[in-house]
Coordinates of N, CA and C in Angstrom, one line a residue:
M26 N -27.5 26.7 22.3 CA -28.6 25.1 22.9 C -28.4 24.3 22.1
A27 N -27.3 24.3 21.5 CA -27.2 22.6 20.5 C -25.8 22.6 21.2
T28 N -25.3 24.0 21.0 CA -23.6 23.7 21.9 C -23.7 22.8 22.8
A29 N -24.6 23.4 23.5 CA -24.5 22.7 24.8 C -24.6 21.5 25.4
Q30 N -25.4 21.3 24.3 CA -26.0 19.7 24.8 C -25.3 18.6 24.3
Q31 N -24.3 19.7 23.2 CA -23.6 18.3 22.5 C -22.6 19.1 23.5
R32 N -21.4 19.6 24.3 CA -20.8 19.3 25.0 C -21.1 18.4 26.6
R33 N -22.5 18.2 26.7 CA -23.4 17.7 28.2 C -22.6 15.9 26.8
L34 N -23.1 15.4 25.8 CA -22.6 14.6 25.7 C -21.7 13.6 26.2
P35 N -21.8 12.6 25.8 CA -20.5 11.4 26.0 C -19.6 11.2 25.5
M36 N -18.2 11.5 26.2 CA -17.1 11.2 24.3 C -17.3 10.0 22.8
Y37 N -18.2 8.9 23.9 CA -18.1 7.8 22.7 C -19.7 8.2 21.3
K38 N -19.8 9.1 22.7 CA -21.1 9.3 21.7 C -21.2 10.2 20.2
R39 N -19.8 11.6 21.3 CA -19.6 12.3 20.4 C -18.3 11.9 19.3
I40 N -18.5 10.9 19.2 CA -17.2 10.3 18.1 C -18.2 9.4 17.0
I41 N -19.0 8.7 17.6 CA -19.6 8.3 17.0 C -21.4 9.7 16.3
D42 N -20.7 10.6 17.0 CA -21.9 11.2 15.9 C -20.4 11.8 14.5
D43 N -19.1 12.2 14.8 CA -18.6 13.0 14.1 C -17.8 11.6 13.0
N44 N -18.4 10.7 13.1 CA -17.8 9.7 12.4 C -19.5 9.5 11.3
K45 N -19.8 9.4 11.8 CA -20.7 9.8 10.7 C -21.7 11.0 10.0
K46 N -21.1 12.3 10.9 CA -21.2 12.6 9.9 C -20.5 12.7 9.1
K47 N -19.3 12.6 8.7 CA -18.1 12.3 7.8 C -17.8 11.7 7.0
W48 N -19.1 10.5 7.3 CA -19.2 9.6 6.2 C -20.8 10.4 5.3
M49 N -21.4 10.5 6.3 CA -22.3 11.5 5.0 C -21.6 12.6 4.0
I50 N -20.9 13.9 5.2 CA -20.3 14.3 3.6 C -19.6 13.5 2.9
K51 N -19.0 12.1 2.9 CA -18.7 11.1 2.0 C -19.5 10.7 1.0
E52 N -20.8 10.1 1.1 CA -21.6 10.3 0.8 C -21.6 11.1 -0.3
Y53 N -22.3 11.9 0.4 CA -22.5 13.2 -0.8 C -21.6 13.4 -1.9
L54 N -20.1 13.7 -2.1 CA -19.4 14.0 -2.3 C -19.0 12.7 -3.1
N55 N -19.2 11.9 -3.4 CA -19.3 10.6 -4.0 C -20.8 10.8 -4.6
I56 N -21.5 11.6 -4.5 CA -23.0 11.1 -5.6 C -22.4 12.4 -6.0
A57 N -22.1 13.8 -5.7 CA -22.3 14.7 -6.6 C -21.2 14.8 -7.5
L58 N -19.6 14.3 -7.7 CA -18.3 14.2 -8.0 C -17.9 13.3 -8.4
T59 N -19.0 11.8 -9.0 CA -18.7 11.3 -9.8 C -18.8 11.4 -11.2
R60 N -18.9 12.1 -11.8 CA -18.9 12.4 -13.2 C -17.4 13.2 -13.1
N61 N -17.3 13.9 -11.8 CA -15.6 14.9 -12.2 C -14.2 13.7 -12.0
R62 N -14.7 12.4 -11.9 CA -14.3 11.5 -11.5 C -13.3 12.0 -10.2
Y63 N -14.6 11.7 -9.6 CA -13.7 11.5 -7.2 C -13.3 10.5 -7.8
V64 N -12.9 10.5 -6.4 CA -11.9 9.1 -6.3 C -12.1 9.1 -5.1
D65 N -11.5 10.0 -3.4 CA -11.7 9.8 -2.2 C -11.7 11.2 -1.9
S66 N -11.9 11.2 -0.5 CA -11.9 12.5 0.2 C -11.5 11.8 1.7
I67 N -10.7 13.4 2.1 CA -10.3 13.0 3.7 C -10.6 14.2 4.3
I68 N -11.3 14.0 5.2 CA -12.1 15.5 6.7 C -11.3 15.1 7.7
Q69 N -10.9 16.4 7.8 CA -10.0 16.6 8.9 C -10.8 18.1 9.7
R70 N -11.1 17.7 11.5 CA -10.7 18.5 12.3 C -10.2 19.5 12.5
T71 N -10.4 20.7 12.6 CA -9.0 21.5 13.1 C -9.1 22.4 13.8
T72 N -8.4 23.4 14.5 CA -8.9 24.9 15.8 C -9.1 25.5 15.0
L73 N -9.3 25.9 13.4 CA -9.4 26.6 12.7 C -11.1 26.4 12.3
G74 N -12.0 24.8 12.0 CA -12.8 24.6 10.6 C -12.8 23.2 10.8
T75 N -13.3 22.8 9.2 CA -12.9 21.7 8.5 C -12.3 21.3 7.6
R76 N -11.2 20.8 7.2 CA -10.5 20.6 6.2 C -10.7 19.7 5.3
I77 N -10.8 19.3 4.1 CA -11.4 18.3 3.0 C -10.3 18.3 1.8
V78 N -9.7 16.5 2.5 CA -8.9 17.3 0.6 C -9.7 16.1 -0.3
I79 N -9.3 16.6 -0.7 CA -10.9 15.6 -2.8 C -9.8 15.1 -2.6
I80 N -9.6 13.8 -3.1 CA -8.9 12.6 -4.6 C -9.3 13.2 -5.9
A81 N -8.8 13.4 -7.0 CA -9.8 13.1 -8.4 C -8.6 12.6 -9.3
E82 N -9.5 12.2 -10.8 CA -7.9 12.0 -11.3 C -7.9 13.1 -12.2
K83 N -8.4 14.1 -11.7 CA -8.2 15.2 -12.7 C -8.5 16.6 -11.6
K84 N -7.5 17.6 -11.5 CA -7.6 18.7 -10.2 C -9.1 19.9 -10.7
N85 N -8.2 19.8 -12.4 CA -9.5 21.1 -12.8 C -11.1 20.7 -12.8
R86 N -10.9 19.3 -13.1 CA -12.2 18.8 -13.1 C -13.8 18.8 -12.0
I87 N -12.6 19.1 -10.7 CA -12.9 19.3 -8.9 C -12.9 21.1 -9.2
I88 N -11.8 21.8 -9.1 CA -12.0 22.9 -9.5 C -12.2 23.6 -9.0
G89 N -12.8 23.9 -11.2 CA -14.0 24.5 -12.0 C -12.5 25.9 -12.2
R90 N -13.5 26.8 -13.8 CA -12.6 28.2 -13.4 C -12.8 29.1 -12.7
K91 N -11.1 29.3 -12.6 CA -11.2 30.5 -10.7 C -11.7 29.8 -10.1
G92 N -11.5 28.5 -9.5 CA -12.3 27.6 -8.5 C -13.1 28.6 -8.0
Q93 N -14.5 28.4 -9.3 CA -15.2 28.5 -8.5 C -16.4 27.4 -8.5
Q94 N -15.5 26.3 -8.5 CA -16.8 24.8 -8.6 C -17.0 24.9 -7.0
V95 N -15.6 25.0 -7.0 CA -14.9 24.8 -5.1 C -15.5 25.2 -4.4
K96 N -15.4 27.0 -4.1 CA -16.5 27.6 -3.7 C -17.2 27.3 -3.5
A97 N -18.6 27.0 -4.4 CA -19.7 26.8 -4.0 C -19.7 25.1 -3.9
L98 N -19.1 24.6 -3.8 CA -18.8 23.1 -2.6 C -18.7 23.3 -1.5
A99 N -18.0 23.6 -1.3 CA -18.2 24.5 0.0 C -19.2 25.6 0.6
D100 N -19.7 25.8 -0.2 CA -21.2 26.8 0.4 C -21.7 26.2 0.3
I101 N -22.1 24.8 -0.3 CA -23.0 23.5 0.4 C -22.7 22.8 1.1
L102 N -21.2 22.3 2.0 CA -21.6 21.6 2.9 C -21.3 22.2 4.1
K103 N -21.0 24.0 4.1 CA -21.0 24.9 5.0 C -22.6 24.3 5.5
S104 N -24.0 25.0 4.5 CA -25.4 25.3 4.7 C -26.0 23.7 5.3
K105 N -25.4 22.5 4.4 CA -25.8 21.3 4.4 C -25.5 20.4 5.2
F106 N -24.5 20.8 5.6 CA -24.3 19.6 7.6 C -23.4 20.5 7.9
N107 N -24.0 22.2 8.5 CA -23.4 22.8 9.2 C -22.0 22.5 9.6
L108 N -21.3 23.2 8.6 CA -19.8 22.9 9.1 C -19.4 24.6 9.2
D109 N -17.9 24.6 9.9 CA -17.5 26.5 10.0 C -16.0 26.1 9.2
N110 N -16.6 26.7 8.8 CA -14.6 27.9 7.6 C -14.6 26.6 7.2
V111 N -15.1 25.4 6.4 CA -14.8 24.8 5.2 C -13.6 25.0 4.0
V112 N -12.6 24.9 4.1 CA -11.1 24.9 3.4 C -11.6 23.4 2.5
I113 N -11.2 23.2 1.1 CA -11.0 22.3 0.5 C -9.6 21.9 -0.6
D114 N -9.2 21.2 -0.9 CA -7.7 21.7 -0.9 C -8.0 20.1 -2.5
V115 N -7.8 19.9 -3.8 CA -8.5 18.9 -4.4 C -6.3 18.6 -4.7
I116 N -6.1 17.5 -4.3 CA -4.8 17.0 -5.1 C -5.4 15.6 -6.3
Q117 N -4.4 15.3 -7.2 CA -4.7 14.2 -7.9 C -4.2 12.8 -7.5
E118 N -4.9 11.7 -8.5 CA -4.5 10.7 -7.9 C -2.8 10.4 -8.6
P119 N -2.4 10.0 -7.3 CA -0.7 9.8 -7.7 C -1.6 8.2 -9.6
H120 N -1.3 7.1 -8.9 CA -1.5 6.5 -10.0 C -3.2 5.8 -10.1
P121 N -3.8 6.6 -11.0 CA -4.6 6.9 -12.3 C -5.1 5.2 -13.2
E122 N -4.2 4.6 -13.4 CA -3.7 3.9 -14.3 C -4.3 2.3 -14.0
Y123 N -4.2 2.7 -12.7 CA -4.6 1.3 -11.4 C -5.5 1.1 -10.7
N124 N -5.9 2.8 -10.3 CA -6.5 2.8 -9.6 C -8.4 2.0 -9.5
A125 N -9.2 1.2 -8.2 CA -10.2 0.2 -8.8 C -11.6 1.6 -9.2
R126 N -11.3 2.3 -8.2 CA -12.5 3.4 -8.6 C -12.7 3.8 -10.3
L127 N -11.4 4.6 -10.8 CA -11.4 4.4 -11.8 C -11.6 3.7 -13.1
V128 N -10.7 3.0 -12.4 CA -11.6 1.3 -13.9 C -12.9 1.4 -13.7
A129 N -13.4 1.2 -12.8 CA -15.1 0.9 -13.4 C -15.9 2.2 -13.6
L130 N -14.9 4.1 -14.0 CA -16.4 4.7 -14.2 C -15.6 4.2 -15.7
R131 N -14.4 4.0 -16.0 CA -13.9 3.9 -17.3 C -15.0 3.3 -18.2
I132 N -15.5 1.5 -17.7 CA -15.9 0.5 -17.8 C -17.5 0.9 -18.1
A133 N -18.1 2.1 -16.7 CA -19.4 2.6 -17.0 C -19.7 3.3 -18.4
D134 N -18.2 4.0 -17.7 CA -18.7 4.9 -18.9 C -18.7 4.3 -20.6
A135 N -17.7 3.7 -20.5 CA -17.9 3.4 -22.0 C -19.4 2.5 -22.3
M136 N -19.5 1.5 -21.3 CA -21.1 1.2 -21.5 C -22.1 2.2 -21.8
A137 N -22.3 3.2 -21.4 CA -23.4 4.2 -21.5 C -22.8 4.8 -23.1
K138 N -21.3 4.2 -23.2 CA -21.5 5.5 -24.8 C -22.0 3.8 -25.9
G139 N -22.3 3.1 -25.5 CA -23.1 1.8 -26.5 C -22.3 0.6 -26.7
I140 N -20.5 0.8 -25.6 CA -19.8 0.1 -26.1 C -20.8 -1.8 -25.5
R141 N -20.0 -2.7 -25.9 CA -20.3 -3.7 -25.0 C -19.7 -4.3 -24.6
F142 N -20.8 -4.4 -22.4 CA -19.4 -4.9 -22.1 C -18.7 -5.3 -21.6
R143 N -18.5 -6.5 -22.6 CA -17.8 -7.8 -23.0 C -16.5 -6.8 -23.6
R144 N -16.3 -6.0 -24.1 CA -15.0 -5.9 -25.1 C -14.6 -4.2 -24.1
A145 N -15.5 -3.7 -23.6 CA -15.1 -2.8 -22.1 C -14.1 -3.3 -21.2
A146 N -15.0 -4.4 -20.7 CA -13.8 -5.1 -19.8 C -12.5 -5.1 -20.1
I147 N -12.6 -6.5 -21.9 CA -11.3 -7.0 -22.2 C -10.5 -5.8 -21.8
I148 N -10.5 -3.8 -22.8 CA -10.0 -2.9 -23.0 C -9.8 -2.6 -21.2
A149 N -10.4 -2.9 -20.0 CA -10.1 -2.1 -19.5 C -8.9 -3.2 -18.5
L150 N -8.7 -4.6 -18.8 CA -7.6 -5.0 -18.3 C -6.3 -5.6 -18.9
R151 N -6.7 -5.4 -20.4 CA -5.2 -5.1 -21.2 C -4.6 -3.4 -20.5
Q152 N -5.3 -1.9 -20.4 CA -4.6 -1.2 -19.8 C -4.4 -1.8 -17.9
L153 N -4.7 -2.8 -17.0 CA -4.4 -3.1 -16.3 C -3.2 -4.1 -16.1
Q154 N -2.7 -4.7 -17.1 CA -1.6 -5.2 -17.2 C -0.7 -4.6 -18.0
E155 N -0.5 -3.8 -19.0 CA -0.1 -2.7 -19.1 C 0.8 -1.8 -18.0
A156 N -0.2 -1.6 -16.6 CA 0.3 -0.6 -15.6 C 0.8 -2.6 -15.1
N157 N 1.4 -2.8 -14.8 CA 2.0 -4.1 -14.3 C 1.4 -4.3 -13.0
V158 N -0.5 -4.7 -12.6 CA -0.7 -5.0 -11.9 C -0.3 -6.0 -11.3
Q159 N -0.3 -7.1 -10.1 CA -0.7 -8.3 -9.8 C -1.3 -9.2 -10.6
G160 N -2.6 -8.1 -10.1 CA -4.2 -8.7 -11.2 C -5.7 -8.0 -10.4
A161 N -6.1 -8.1 -11.7 CA -7.6 -7.7 -11.9 C -8.7 -8.5 -11.2
E162 N -10.0 -8.5 -11.3 CA -10.9 -8.9 -11.5 C -12.0 -7.6 -11.8
V163 N -12.9 -8.0 -12.6 CA -13.9 -7.4 -13.0 C -15.6 -7.9 -13.4
I164 N -16.1 -7.7 -12.5 CA -17.6 -8.3 -12.2 C -18.8 -7.6 -12.9
I165 N -19.1 -7.5 -13.8 CA -20.2 -7.0 -14.5 C -21.3 -8.0 -14.2
S166 N -22.7 -7.3 -13.8 CA -24.0 -8.4 -13.4 C -25.0 -6.5 -13.8
G167 N -26.1 -8.0 -14.0 CA -27.5 -7.3 -15.2 C -28.0 -7.9 -16.0
K168 N -28.7 -7.4 -16.3 CA -29.4 -7.1 -18.0 C -28.6 -7.9 -18.7
L169 N -28.1 -8.6 -18.9 CA -26.9 -8.5 -19.8 C -27.4 -8.7 -21.5
T170 N -27.6 -10.6 -21.5 CA -27.8 -10.8 -23.0 C -29.4 -11.0 -22.8
T171 N -30.1 -11.6 -22.1 CA -31.5 -11.7 -21.7 C -32.3 -10.6 -20.7
E172 N -33.8 -11.0 -20.7 CA -34.3 -10.6 -19.8 C -33.8 -11.0 -17.6
R173 N -33.4 -11.7 -18.2 CA -32.5 -12.0 -17.4 C -31.6 -12.0 -16.2
S174 N -31.5 -11.9 -15.3 CA -30.0 -11.3 -14.7 C -29.3 -11.8 -14.3
R175 N -27.8 -11.3 -15.7 CA -26.3 -12.1 -14.6 C -25.2 -12.0 -14.5
F176 N -24.4 -12.5 -14.4 CA -22.9 -11.6 -14.2 C -21.6 -12.2 -15.6
E177 N -20.6 -11.4 -15.5 CA -19.7 -12.4 -15.5 C -18.8 -11.8 -15.8
K178 N -17.5 -12.7 -15.6 CA -16.8 -12.2 -14.2 C -15.1 -12.2 -15.9
Y179 N -14.3 -11.1 -15.7 CA -12.9 -11.6 -15.9 C -11.7 -10.9 -14.9
T180 N -10.2 -11.6 -15.2 CA -9.8 -12.2 -14.1 C -8.4 -12.6 -15.3
T181 N -7.6 -11.4 -14.1 CA -5.8 -11.5 -14.3 C -5.5 -11.9 -13.9
G182 N -5.0 -12.3 -13.1 CA -3.0 -12.5 -12.4 C -3.8 -12.9 -11.2
I183 N -3.3 -12.7 -9.9 CA -3.8 -13.2 -8.4 C -4.7 -12.4 -8.1
V184 N -6.2 -12.7 -8.2 CA -6.8 -11.9 -6.7 C -6.9 -12.3 -5.7
I185 N -6.5 -11.4 -4.2 CA -6.6 -12.9 -3.4 C -8.3 -11.5 -2.4
K186 N -9.1 -12.8 -2.3 CA -10.2 -12.8 -1.1 C -10.5 -12.8 -0.1
A187 N -9.3 -12.7 0.3 CA -10.2 -13.5 2.1 C -8.3 -13.1 2.4
G188 N -8.1 -13.3 4.0 CA -7.2 -12.9 4.7 C -7.3 -11.3 4.7
Q189 N -5.9 -10.8 5.2 CA -6.1 -9.9 5.9 C -5.7 -8.5 5.0
D190 N -4.9 -9.6 4.1 CA -4.1 -9.0 2.7 C -5.5 -8.5 1.8
A191 N -6.9 -9.0 2.3 CA -8.3 -9.0 0.6 C -8.1 -7.8 1.2
L192 N -8.1 -7.5 2.9 CA -9.2 -5.6 3.5 C -8.0 -4.9 3.4
E193 N -6.2 -5.0 3.7 CA -5.8 -3.9 2.9 C -5.0 -3.2 2.0
K194 N -4.7 -4.8 1.6 CA -4.5 -4.7 0.1 C -4.7 -4.2 -1.1
V195 N -6.3 -4.8 -1.5 CA -6.9 -5.2 -2.8 C -7.7 -3.8 -2.9
Q196 N -7.8 -3.4 -3.7 CA -8.3 -2.1 -4.0 C -9.5 -2.5 -4.3
E197 N -11.2 -1.9 -4.4 CA -12.7 -2.9 -4.6 C -13.0 -1.3 -4.5
A198 N -13.7 -1.1 -5.9 CA -14.3 -0.2 -5.7 C -16.5 -0.9 -6.8
V199 N -17.7 -0.3 -6.9 CA -18.1 -0.9 -7.1 C -19.1 0.7 -7.8
I200 N -20.0 0.4 -9.1 CA -20.3 1.8 -9.8 C -21.1 1.4 -10.8
P201 N -22.6 1.6 -9.6 CA -23.9 1.5 -11.3 C -24.2 2.5 -12.3
V202 N -24.4 1.2 -13.6 CA -24.7 2.5 -14.5 C -26.3 2.2 -14.8
L203 N -26.9 3.3 -15.7 CA -27.8 2.6 -15.8 C -28.3 2.9 -17.2
L204 N -28.2 1.6 -17.9 CA -28.6 1.8 -19.2 C -30.5 1.2 -20.0
K205 N -31.1 0.8 -20.8 CA -32.4 0.8 -21.2 C -33.0 -0.5 -20.5
P206 N -31.8 -1.6 -20.4 CA -32.8 -2.9 -20.2 C -33.0 -2.4 -18.4
G207 N -31.7 -1.5 -18.3 CA -32.2 -1.0 -16.4 C -30.3 -0.8 -15.8
I208 N -30.4 -1.3 -14.3 CA -29.3 -1.3 -13.8 C -28.7 -1.5 -13.5
F209 N -27.1 -1.8 -14.5 CA -25.8 -2.9 -14.6 C -24.5 -2.6 -13.5
S210 N -24.3 -3.2 -12.7 CA -23.2 -2.9 -11.7 C -21.8 -3.5 -11.8
V211 N -20.8 -2.6 -12.5 CA -19.7 -2.9 -12.5 C -18.6 -2.8 -10.8
R212 N -17.5 -3.8 -10.7 CA -17.5 -4.5 -9.4 C -16.0 -5.2 -10.1
V213 N -15.3 -3.8 -9.1 CA -13.5 -4.2 -10.1 C -12.5 -4.1 -8.6
R214 N -11.7 -5.6 -8.6 CA -11.0 -5.4 -7.7 C -9.4 -5.4 -8.5
V215 N -8.7 -5.1 -7.9 CA -6.9 -4.2 -8.6 C -6.4 -5.1 -6.9
L216 N -5.0 -5.5 -7.4 CA -4.1 -5.5 -6.7 C -3.0 -5.2 -6.7
P217 N -2.4 -3.7 -6.9 CA -1.2 -2.9 -6.6 C -0.1 -3.6 -7.7
P218 N 0.7 -3.0 -7.9 CA 2.2 -3.9 -8.3 C 3.5 -3.4 -7.3
D219 N 3.1 -3.0 -6.6 CA 4.0 -2.3 -5.5 C 3.5 -3.1 -4.1
A220 N 2.1 -3.4 -4.4 CA 1.5 -4.1 -2.5 C 2.6 -5.2 -2.1
K221 N 2.7 -5.2 -1.3 CA 3.6 -6.9 -0.9 C 2.5 -7.5 0.3
L222 N 3.1 -8.6 -0.5 CA 1.9 -9.8 0.1 C 2.7 -10.8 1.2
S223 N 1.6 -10.7 2.4 CA 1.8 -11.5 4.0 C 3.1 -12.3 3.4
D224 N 2.4 -13.4 2.9 CA 2.7 -14.8 2.4 C 4.0 -14.6 1.3
R225 N 4.4 -14.1 1.2 CA 5.5 -14.2 0.5 C 7.0 -13.6 0.6
F226 N 7.9 -14.3 0.9 CA 9.4 -14.0 1.8 C 10.8 -14.5 0.5
E227 N 11.2 -14.1 1.5 CA 13.0 -13.8 0.3 C 13.7 -14.3 1.0
V228 N 14.4 -15.0 -0.2 CA 15.7 -16.2 1.2 C 16.4 -15.8 0.7
K229 N 18.0 -15.4 1.2 CA 19.1 -14.7 1.4 C 20.1 -15.3 1.4
S230 N 20.8 -15.2 1.3 CA 22.7 -16.3 1.1 C 23.2 -15.6 2.6
P231 N 23.7 -16.8 2.8 CA 24.3 -16.7 3.7 C 25.7 -16.0 3.3
E232 N 26.0 -15.0 2.6 CA 27.0 -14.2 2.3 C 26.2 -11.9 2.8
E233 N 25.3 -12.3 2.0 CA 24.4 -11.0 2.8 C 23.5 -11.3 4.3
V234 N 23.6 -12.3 4.6 CA 23.8 -12.3 6.2 C 24.9 -12.0 7.1
Q235 N 25.8 -12.5 6.3 CA 26.6 -12.2 7.5 C 27.7 -10.3 6.8
V236 N 27.6 -10.3 5.9 CA 27.4 -8.7 5.9 C 26.5 -8.2 6.4
K237 N 25.4 -8.4 6.4 CA 24.8 -7.2 7.0 C 24.4 -7.2 8.9
Q238 N 25.0 -8.8 9.5 CA 25.9 -8.8 10.4 C 27.2 -7.9 10.7
I239 N 28.2 -7.7 9.8 CA 28.5 -7.2 9.9 C 29.0 -5.8 10.5
E240 N 27.3 -5.2 9.7 CA 27.4 -3.7 9.6 C 26.7 -3.5 10.6
N241 N 25.6 -4.5 11.2 CA 24.9 -4.1 12.7 C 25.9 -4.1 13.5
K242 N 27.0 -5.0 13.4 CA 27.6 -4.9 15.5 C 28.4 -3.2 15.6
P243 N 28.6 -3.5 17.2 CA 29.1 -1.9 17.0 C 30.5 -1.8 17.0
E244 N 31.1 -1.1 16.7 CA 32.3 -1.6 16.6 C 33.1 -1.5 18.4
E245 N 34.5 -1.5 18.5 CA 35.4 -2.5 19.5 C 35.4 -1.2 20.3
G246 N 35.5 0.0 19.7 CA 36.1 0.9 20.7 C 35.3 1.0 21.8
S247 N 33.8 1.5 21.3 CA 32.8 1.8 22.1 C 32.7 0.7 23.3
E248 N 32.9 -0.7 22.6 CA 32.7 -1.3 23.3 C 33.4 -1.7 24.8
S249 N 34.7 -1.3 24.6 CA 35.9 -1.1 25.6 C 35.6 0.0 25.7
K250 N 35.2 1.3 26.0 CA 35.1 1.9 26.0 C 33.3 2.3 27.6
E251 N 32.7 1.8 26.4 CA 31.8 1.3 27.9 C 32.1 1.1 28.9
G252 N 32.9 -0.4 28.5 CA 33.4 -2.0 29.5 C 34.4 -0.9 30.7
S253 N 35.0 -0.1 30.1 CA 36.1 0.9 31.2 C 35.2 1.5 32.6
E254 N 34.0 2.6 31.6 CA 33.7 3.1 31.9 C 32.1 2.8 33.6
S255 N 32.2 1.5 33.5 CA 31.0 1.0 33.9 C 31.7 0.6 35.3
P256 N 33.4 0.5 35.3 CA 34.0 -0.5 37.0 C 33.4 1.4 37.7
G257 N 34.8 2.3 37.4 CA 34.3 3.5 37.7 C 32.9 3.6 38.3
Q258 N 31.4 3.7 37.3 CA 30.6 4.0 37.8 C 29.6 3.7 39.4
A259 N 30.5 1.8 38.8 CA 30.2 1.2 40.3 C 30.7 1.2 41.6
Q260 N 31.9 1.8 41.6 CA 32.6 2.2 42.5 C 32.4 3.5 43.4
Q261 N 31.7 3.7 42.0 CA 31.2 5.7 42.2 C 30.0 5.4 43.7

């Protein structure tokens, strides 16, 4: 009955329902796998069922011993979100040294272990500088030194906060951490070293432009061949 009603739904409502379910699955994975250094997930619907690709800092922390943790997670997703034939693949984050979420998790873990927030933030910025990032920003907010909530900001390099580059090329993550004074927030923004900004351009010398024009110029033989064929085709 539910499937018949789902088929009668308009296309835009089906798309909204699918996106809502994907968002709920991502939120569940974010909460359930935070301690295992979960980064992100990709949810794909196939003809055979649902394929979920989990990106994490280390694969073994998600897979578990002999794949038992992944199997248990697949069973939970089947029962909780009514998914069929759930297949979970786990891949490793290619650049964990400057991933914004992993950096925020490291700072939150250090604060939970009793390390002062300033020291944790400065150590994280030094590691980001060693990873050759173009810019990074760490904002820690909460009851830092007094009973009144406030925030402290630590930056290095260039951090873009407005425009399309800020939306597409700057990584941002917010991680909460519970300590004795209350809940603290760790916000990290990272501009990766390989990000190409739209306001940066390269000036080429006349020699480089001339070489490129010669490479892109078609051969004389092909031009003459095309020119000789065109009158015959026109006569036909």
